Tab-separated table of C-alpha atoms in Angstrom:
chain	number	residue	atom	x	y	z
A	269	MET	CA	5.969	-100.984	-67.446
A	270	LYS	CA	5.937	-97.344	-67.922
A	271	ALA	CA	7.646	-96.041	-71.369
A	272	ILE	CA	7.677	-93.292	-73.311
A	273	VAL	CA	5.607	-94.107	-76.453
A	274	VAL	CA	5.526	-92.376	-79.910
A	275	HIS	CA	2.242	-92.641	-82.015
A	276	GLN	CA	3.278	-90.406	-84.773
A	277	TYR	CA	6.164	-88.342	-86.176
A	278	GLY	CA	6.849	-84.893	-84.609
A	279	GLY	CA	7.947	-82.643	-82.360
A	280	PRO	CA	8.828	-83.549	-78.522
A	281	GLU	CA	5.325	-83.530	-77.844
A	282	VAL	CA	4.786	-86.767	-79.281
A	283	LEU	CA	6.798	-88.416	-76.460
A	284	LYS	CA	3.940	-89.879	-74.263
A	285	PHE	CA	4.818	-91.460	-70.780
A	286	GLU	CA	2.662	-94.264	-70.931
A	287	ASP	CA	1.647	-97.945	-69.962
A	288	TYR	CA	3.659	-100.316	-72.491
A	289	PRO	CA	3.663	-104.080	-72.359
A	290	ASP	CA	6.510	-105.713	-70.707
A	291	PRO	CA	9.141	-107.167	-73.059
A	292	VAL	CA	9.957	-110.774	-73.050
A	293	PRO	CA	13.426	-111.888	-73.285
A	294	GLY	CA	14.265	-114.489	-76.284
A	295	PRO	CA	17.259	-116.965	-76.542
A	296	GLY	CA	20.397	-114.929	-76.350
A	297	GLU	CA	18.759	-111.892	-74.526
A	298	VAL	CA	18.277	-110.443	-71.031
A	299	LEU	CA	15.650	-108.257	-69.381
A	300	VAL	CA	17.370	-105.132	-67.987
A	301	ARG	CA	15.377	-103.039	-65.526
A	302	VAL	CA	16.592	-99.545	-66.678
A	303	ALA	CA	18.569	-97.389	-64.228
A	304	ALA	CA	19.021	-94.488	-66.877
A	305	SER	CA	19.242	-93.899	-70.535
A	306	SER	CA	20.404	-90.825	-72.251
A	307	VAL	CA	19.560	-88.553	-74.851
A	308	ASN	CA	21.261	-88.289	-78.240
A	309	PRO	CA	20.650	-86.976	-81.828
A	310	ILE	CA	19.631	-90.200	-83.263
A	311	ASP	CA	16.788	-90.278	-80.670
A	312	TYR	CA	15.373	-86.903	-81.749
A	313	LYS	CA	15.895	-87.320	-85.476
A	314	ARG	CA	14.150	-90.705	-85.289
A	315	ARG	CA	11.369	-89.212	-83.041
A	316	ALA	CA	11.181	-86.353	-85.871
A	317	GLY	CA	10.865	-88.820	-88.806
A	318	LEU	CA	14.118	-87.924	-90.187
A	319	THR	CA	15.405	-91.503	-90.452
A	320	LYS	CA	12.038	-93.142	-91.547
A	321	ASP	CA	13.732	-94.122	-94.776
A	322	PHE	CA	16.355	-96.305	-92.993
A	323	TYR	CA	15.368	-96.564	-89.200
A	324	PRO	CA	11.733	-96.189	-88.991
A	325	LEU	CA	9.377	-96.368	-86.404
A	326	GLN	CA	6.542	-98.954	-86.141
A	327	PHE	CA	3.652	-97.149	-84.002
A	328	PRO	CA	2.942	-97.130	-81.341
A	329	GLY	CA	6.609	-97.711	-80.464
A	330	LEU	CA	9.699	-96.888	-78.570
A	331	ILE	CA	12.833	-94.828	-78.789
A	332	GLY	CA	16.379	-94.951	-77.235
A	333	VAL	CA	19.770	-96.456	-77.710
A	334	ASP	CA	21.795	-96.229	-74.605
A	335	LEU	CA	21.093	-97.497	-71.328
A	336	ALA	CA	22.583	-98.638	-67.813
A	337	GLY	CA	20.626	-101.136	-65.590
A	338	THR	CA	20.759	-104.462	-63.901
A	339	ILE	CA	19.637	-107.842	-65.118
A	340	VAL	CA	16.295	-108.872	-63.595
A	341	LYS	CA	15.791	-112.010	-65.880
A	342	LEU	CA	17.462	-114.259	-68.379
A	343	GLY	CA	16.784	-115.469	-71.772
A	344	PRO	CA	17.224	-119.243	-72.763
A	345	GLY	CA	20.798	-119.957	-73.660
A	346	VAL	CA	22.369	-117.144	-72.024
A	347	GLU	CA	25.828	-117.156	-70.660
A	348	GLY	CA	28.381	-115.026	-68.983
A	349	PHE	CA	25.631	-112.840	-67.314
A	350	LEU	CA	23.726	-113.243	-64.027
A	351	ILE	CA	20.584	-111.959	-62.485
A	352	GLY	CA	21.973	-109.009	-60.541
A	353	ASP	CA	24.598	-108.037	-62.901
A	354	ARG	CA	24.954	-104.125	-63.712
A	355	VAL	CA	25.133	-103.841	-67.366
A	356	PHE	CA	25.204	-100.772	-70.014
A	357	ALA	CA	24.340	-101.146	-73.861
A	358	MET	CA	23.633	-99.717	-77.119
A	359	ALA	CA	20.285	-101.135	-77.668
A	360	ASP	CA	16.643	-100.331	-78.824
A	361	ASN	CA	13.623	-98.989	-76.982
A	362	THR	CA	15.826	-97.650	-74.005
A	363	TYR	CA	13.312	-94.912	-72.965
A	364	ALA	CA	11.471	-97.518	-70.699
A	365	GLU	CA	11.698	-99.193	-67.430
A	366	LEU	CA	12.358	-102.565	-68.783
A	367	CYS	CA	14.280	-103.453	-71.851
A	368	VAL	CA	15.410	-106.575	-73.819
A	369	VAL	CA	19.017	-106.699	-74.762
A	370	LYS	CA	20.934	-109.205	-77.024
A	371	THR	CA	24.081	-110.140	-74.844
A	372	ALA	CA	26.351	-109.695	-77.638
A	373	ALA	CA	25.117	-105.913	-77.324
A	374	LEU	CA	25.791	-106.016	-73.663
A	375	ALA	CA	28.750	-105.045	-71.130
A	376	LYS	CA	29.361	-105.304	-67.489
A	377	VAL	CA	29.715	-101.817	-65.838
A	378	PRO	CA	33.208	-101.516	-64.724
A	379	GLU	CA	33.522	-101.609	-60.364
A	380	GLY	CA	33.485	-98.041	-59.135
A	381	LEU	CA	31.493	-96.263	-61.975
A	382	ASP	CA	28.111	-95.078	-61.171
A	383	LEU	CA	25.427	-97.037	-62.860
A	384	ILE	CA	23.415	-93.816	-63.782
A	385	GLN	CA	26.405	-91.840	-65.154
A	386	ALA	CA	27.297	-95.252	-67.163
A	387	ALA	CA	24.272	-94.653	-69.316
A	388	ALA	CA	25.728	-91.598	-70.918
A	389	LEU	CA	28.698	-93.641	-72.345
A	390	PRO	CA	27.835	-96.309	-74.729
A	391	LEU	CA	27.046	-94.373	-78.118
A	392	VAL	CA	29.120	-91.476	-77.706
A	393	THR	CA	32.241	-93.284	-76.624
A	394	VAL	CA	32.308	-95.972	-79.017
A	395	THR	CA	31.406	-93.589	-81.750
A	396	GLY	CA	34.537	-91.426	-80.779
A	397	ASN	CA	36.800	-94.222	-80.187
A	398	GLN	CA	35.955	-96.016	-83.617
A	399	LEU	CA	36.039	-92.470	-85.299
A	400	LEU	CA	39.715	-91.853	-84.359
A	401	ALA	CA	40.457	-95.614	-84.790
A	402	ALA	CA	39.354	-94.865	-88.643
A	403	THR	CA	42.126	-92.383	-89.088
A	404	GLY	CA	44.812	-95.000	-88.248
A	405	ILE	CA	46.615	-92.226	-86.579
A	406	LYS	CA	49.816	-93.537	-84.868
A	407	ALA	CA	51.972	-92.197	-82.072
A	408	GLY	CA	53.851	-89.069	-83.189
A	409	GLN	CA	51.419	-88.235	-85.778
A	410	THR	CA	49.090	-84.879	-85.511
A	411	VAL	CA	45.203	-85.233	-85.515
A	412	LEU	CA	42.459	-82.400	-85.247
A	413	VAL	CA	39.406	-83.470	-83.627
A	414	VAL	CA	36.815	-81.044	-84.844
A	415	GLY	CA	33.733	-80.783	-82.478
A	416	ALA	CA	36.307	-81.935	-79.675
A	417	ALA	CA	34.028	-80.039	-77.068
A	418	GLY	CA	31.070	-82.626	-77.715
A	419	ASN	CA	31.087	-86.015	-76.193
A	420	VAL	CA	31.942	-87.856	-79.309
A	421	GLY	CA	34.774	-85.404	-79.968
A	422	ARG	CA	36.254	-85.649	-76.341
A	423	SER	CA	36.107	-89.491	-76.735
A	424	ALA	CA	37.979	-89.088	-80.053
A	425	VAL	CA	40.801	-86.827	-78.302
A	426	PHE	CA	41.003	-89.447	-75.181
A	427	THR	CA	41.726	-92.328	-77.809
A	428	ALA	CA	44.023	-90.117	-79.831
A	429	LYS	CA	45.949	-89.301	-76.741
A	430	ASP	CA	46.037	-92.770	-75.622
A	431	ARG	CA	47.702	-93.691	-78.854
A	432	GLY	CA	50.284	-91.139	-78.370
A	433	ALA	CA	49.325	-88.575	-81.142
A	434	THR	CA	49.415	-84.730	-81.037
A	435	VAL	CA	45.848	-83.667	-80.776
A	436	ILE	CA	44.512	-80.573	-81.817
A	437	ALA	CA	40.938	-79.703	-80.281
A	438	GLY	CA	38.734	-77.900	-83.053
A	439	ILE	CA	36.316	-75.825	-80.914
A	440	LEU	CA	34.449	-72.590	-81.002
A	441	LYS	CA	36.170	-69.416	-79.612
A	442	ARG	CA	33.387	-69.514	-76.883
A	443	GLN	CA	34.623	-72.837	-75.632
A	444	MET	CA	38.216	-72.362	-75.144
A	445	ASP	CA	37.826	-72.520	-71.254
A	446	GLU	CA	36.998	-76.232	-71.794
A	447	LEU	CA	40.379	-77.079	-73.319
A	448	LYS	CA	41.700	-78.656	-69.994
A	449	SER	CA	38.550	-80.841	-69.280
A	450	ILE	CA	38.947	-82.046	-73.202
A	451	GLY	CA	42.537	-83.230	-72.753
A	452	ALA	CA	44.038	-82.080	-76.041
A	453	ASP	CA	47.388	-80.803	-76.392
A	454	ARG	CA	46.213	-77.417	-78.140
A	455	ALA	CA	43.197	-75.941	-79.605
A	456	VAL	CA	42.087	-73.967	-82.772
A	457	ALA	CA	38.897	-72.139	-83.033
A	458	THR	CA	36.939	-73.442	-85.853
A	459	ASP	CA	34.814	-70.285	-86.367
A	460	ASP	CA	38.240	-68.297	-87.107
A	461	ASP	CA	39.107	-68.675	-90.478
A	462	THR	CA	42.624	-66.905	-89.954
A	463	ALA	CA	43.136	-69.558	-87.198
A	464	ILE	CA	42.201	-72.402	-89.417
A	465	ALA	CA	44.675	-71.226	-92.004
A	466	ASP	CA	47.405	-71.467	-89.629
A	467	LEU	CA	47.025	-74.835	-88.637
A	468	PRO	CA	49.954	-77.093	-89.642
A	469	PRO	CA	49.746	-79.950	-92.172
A	470	LEU	CA	47.526	-82.630	-90.649
A	471	ASP	CA	48.083	-86.377	-90.483
A	472	ALA	CA	44.258	-86.627	-90.165
A	473	VAL	CA	40.924	-85.077	-89.183
A	474	ALA	CA	38.561	-86.618	-86.892
A	475	ASP	CA	35.296	-84.689	-87.685
A	476	THR	CA	32.089	-84.544	-85.801
A	477	VAL	CA	30.653	-81.329	-87.198
A	478	GLY	CA	30.626	-81.483	-91.233
A	479	GLY	CA	29.151	-78.593	-93.124
A	480	LYS	CA	31.306	-75.445	-93.877
A	481	THR	CA	33.686	-76.366	-91.201
A	482	ALA	CA	34.564	-79.239	-92.722
A	483	GLU	CA	35.154	-77.613	-96.095
A	484	LYS	CA	38.096	-75.327	-94.211
A	485	VAL	CA	39.753	-78.125	-92.302
A	486	ILE	CA	40.125	-80.690	-95.175
A	487	ALA	CA	42.424	-78.337	-96.791
A	488	ARG	CA	44.889	-78.519	-94.254
A	489	VAL	CA	45.105	-82.438	-94.494
A	490	LYS	CA	48.455	-83.762	-96.023
A	491	PRO	CA	48.675	-85.671	-99.170
A	492	ALA	CA	47.769	-89.375	-98.350
A	493	GLY	CA	46.468	-88.181	-95.066
A	494	VAL	CA	42.748	-89.147	-93.555
A	495	TYR	CA	39.452	-87.338	-93.442
A	496	ALA	CA	37.347	-89.336	-91.088
A	497	SER	CA	33.707	-88.200	-90.216
A	498	VAL	CA	30.525	-89.163	-88.599
A	499	VAL	CA	28.418	-86.796	-90.735
A	500	GLY	CA	29.558	-87.416	-94.182
A	501	PRO	CA	32.230	-86.054	-96.385
A	502	PRO	CA	32.895	-82.438	-96.585
A	503	PRO	CA	30.779	-80.644	-99.281
A	504	ASN	CA	34.022	-79.880	-101.373
A	505	ALA	CA	35.625	-83.323	-100.848
A	506	ALA	CA	36.247	-83.775	-104.548
A	507	LEU	CA	38.633	-81.274	-104.502
A	508	TYR	CA	40.939	-83.241	-102.321
A	509	PRO	CA	41.605	-86.619	-104.229
A	510	SER	CA	44.585	-87.212	-102.485
A	511	VAL	CA	43.089	-87.306	-98.868
A	512	LYS	CA	41.519	-90.434	-97.962
A	513	GLN	CA	37.999	-90.042	-96.674
A	514	MET	CA	36.109	-92.317	-94.828
A	515	GLN	CA	32.535	-92.131	-93.270
A	516	VAL	CA	32.393	-93.915	-89.778
A	517	PHE	CA	29.134	-95.776	-88.496
A	518	SER	CA	29.188	-96.721	-85.118
A	519	HIS	CA	28.809	-100.408	-83.936
A	520	PHE	CA	28.679	-102.078	-80.565
A	521	ASP	CA	31.718	-103.297	-79.657
A	522	ARG	CA	32.272	-104.579	-75.845
A	523	LYS	CA	35.874	-104.113	-75.085
A	524	THR	CA	35.934	-100.558	-76.486
A	525	LEU	CA	33.038	-99.553	-74.358
A	526	GLU	CA	34.675	-101.202	-71.234
A	527	TYR	CA	37.961	-99.701	-72.113
A	528	MET	CA	36.243	-95.923	-72.528
A	529	ALA	CA	34.274	-96.689	-69.654
A	530	ALA	CA	37.243	-97.499	-67.293
A	531	ALA	CA	38.647	-94.314	-68.668
A	532	VAL	CA	35.778	-92.212	-67.480
A	533	ARG	CA	35.935	-93.913	-63.970
A	534	ASP	CA	39.585	-93.138	-63.705
A	535	GLY	CA	39.160	-89.503	-64.698
A	536	LYS	CA	41.103	-89.881	-67.680
A	537	LEU	CA	37.946	-88.903	-69.974
A	538	VAL	CA	35.168	-86.550	-69.045
A	539	ILE	CA	31.767	-86.831	-70.416
A	540	PRO	CA	30.291	-83.978	-69.033
A	541	ILE	CA	26.360	-84.673	-67.371
A	542	GLY	CA	24.234	-81.584	-68.151
A	543	GLU	CA	20.965	-82.594	-66.328
A	544	LYS	CA	19.059	-85.797	-64.976
A	545	LEU	CA	15.295	-85.907	-65.519
A	546	PRO	CA	12.767	-88.425	-64.928
A	547	LEU	CA	12.043	-90.555	-67.736
A	548	ARG	CA	8.472	-89.051	-67.785
A	549	ASP	CA	9.983	-85.680	-68.804
A	550	ALA	CA	11.700	-86.951	-72.106
A	551	ALA	CA	9.649	-84.193	-74.072
A	552	GLU	CA	11.578	-81.628	-72.039
A	553	ALA	CA	14.755	-83.528	-72.083
A	554	GLN	CA	14.790	-83.960	-76.058
A	555	ALA	CA	13.585	-80.174	-76.535
A	556	GLN	CA	16.866	-79.149	-74.200
A	557	ALA	CA	19.207	-81.446	-76.290
A	558	GLU	CA	17.856	-80.038	-79.785
A	559	LYS	CA	19.033	-76.685	-78.707
A	560	GLY	CA	22.800	-77.877	-78.159
A	561	GLY	CA	25.186	-78.021	-75.581
A	562	ALA	CA	28.067	-80.417	-74.177
A	563	GLY	CA	26.527	-82.082	-71.586
A	564	LYS	CA	24.642	-85.029	-71.666
A	565	ILE	CA	20.997	-85.311	-70.682
A	566	LEU	CA	19.801	-88.274	-68.464
A	567	LEU	CA	16.740	-90.012	-68.280
A	568	VAL	CA	16.315	-91.631	-65.022
A	569	ALA	CA	13.764	-94.407	-64.887
């Protein structure tokens, strides 16, 4: 098969489109012909060696977390999946034409959802859902989602609205035109200190940004409120001992992915697709992704 092979840590230029041995499914695994993968921050951080202390690469190795495709072979003991099933997953080594996936990490793509589009969803939608769930927000409460224009943020906003919460989208001034597609009740410009200071007391914050913004918004959380983040606690977290602080690490959950994907299919959740590039152009795709932007970049195999 062809795959994006990494021989050393470095910039996007270390991503090489090369021949690589076909993977073979073991017990409880399936072989998926990849229709598309997507570019996530964990992919380029791993390529650069920023995660080597806890998520190292073995060279020559493959990267990639998201995939959507079609099952072409079943390993021993597989139940619940058939050859020809359209599936998507959070897996390993997805920047490739073929990928082995454990069935425990696999879900079927809902009818009516485009298979290529499905590749954009696993990591960001599950992470956003689990980030919001960590806040414990309930109907009638108010949550601020920081970084709401991003794909994890959009997923958190949808989950909060589906729970009946009042949702404030924390976005930049230049992103205000995106509020309608984000789906929040209102927005606050997180690059406007006055606007942040004018926020009402918050029951919870779901943070995808961190840094200086986190330092400002944690001050708006009610005593006994919750501050959940995918990027770690605010630098000034110790100043707010009455706020329950939680760091969220996403993990695959089939029901969550199916629920979020159905919302995308039905137009209730918008995950913008920025660009679709062939797999061989993974270096260009990661270089673009590192510059930022709300749209997911897909690698089509």
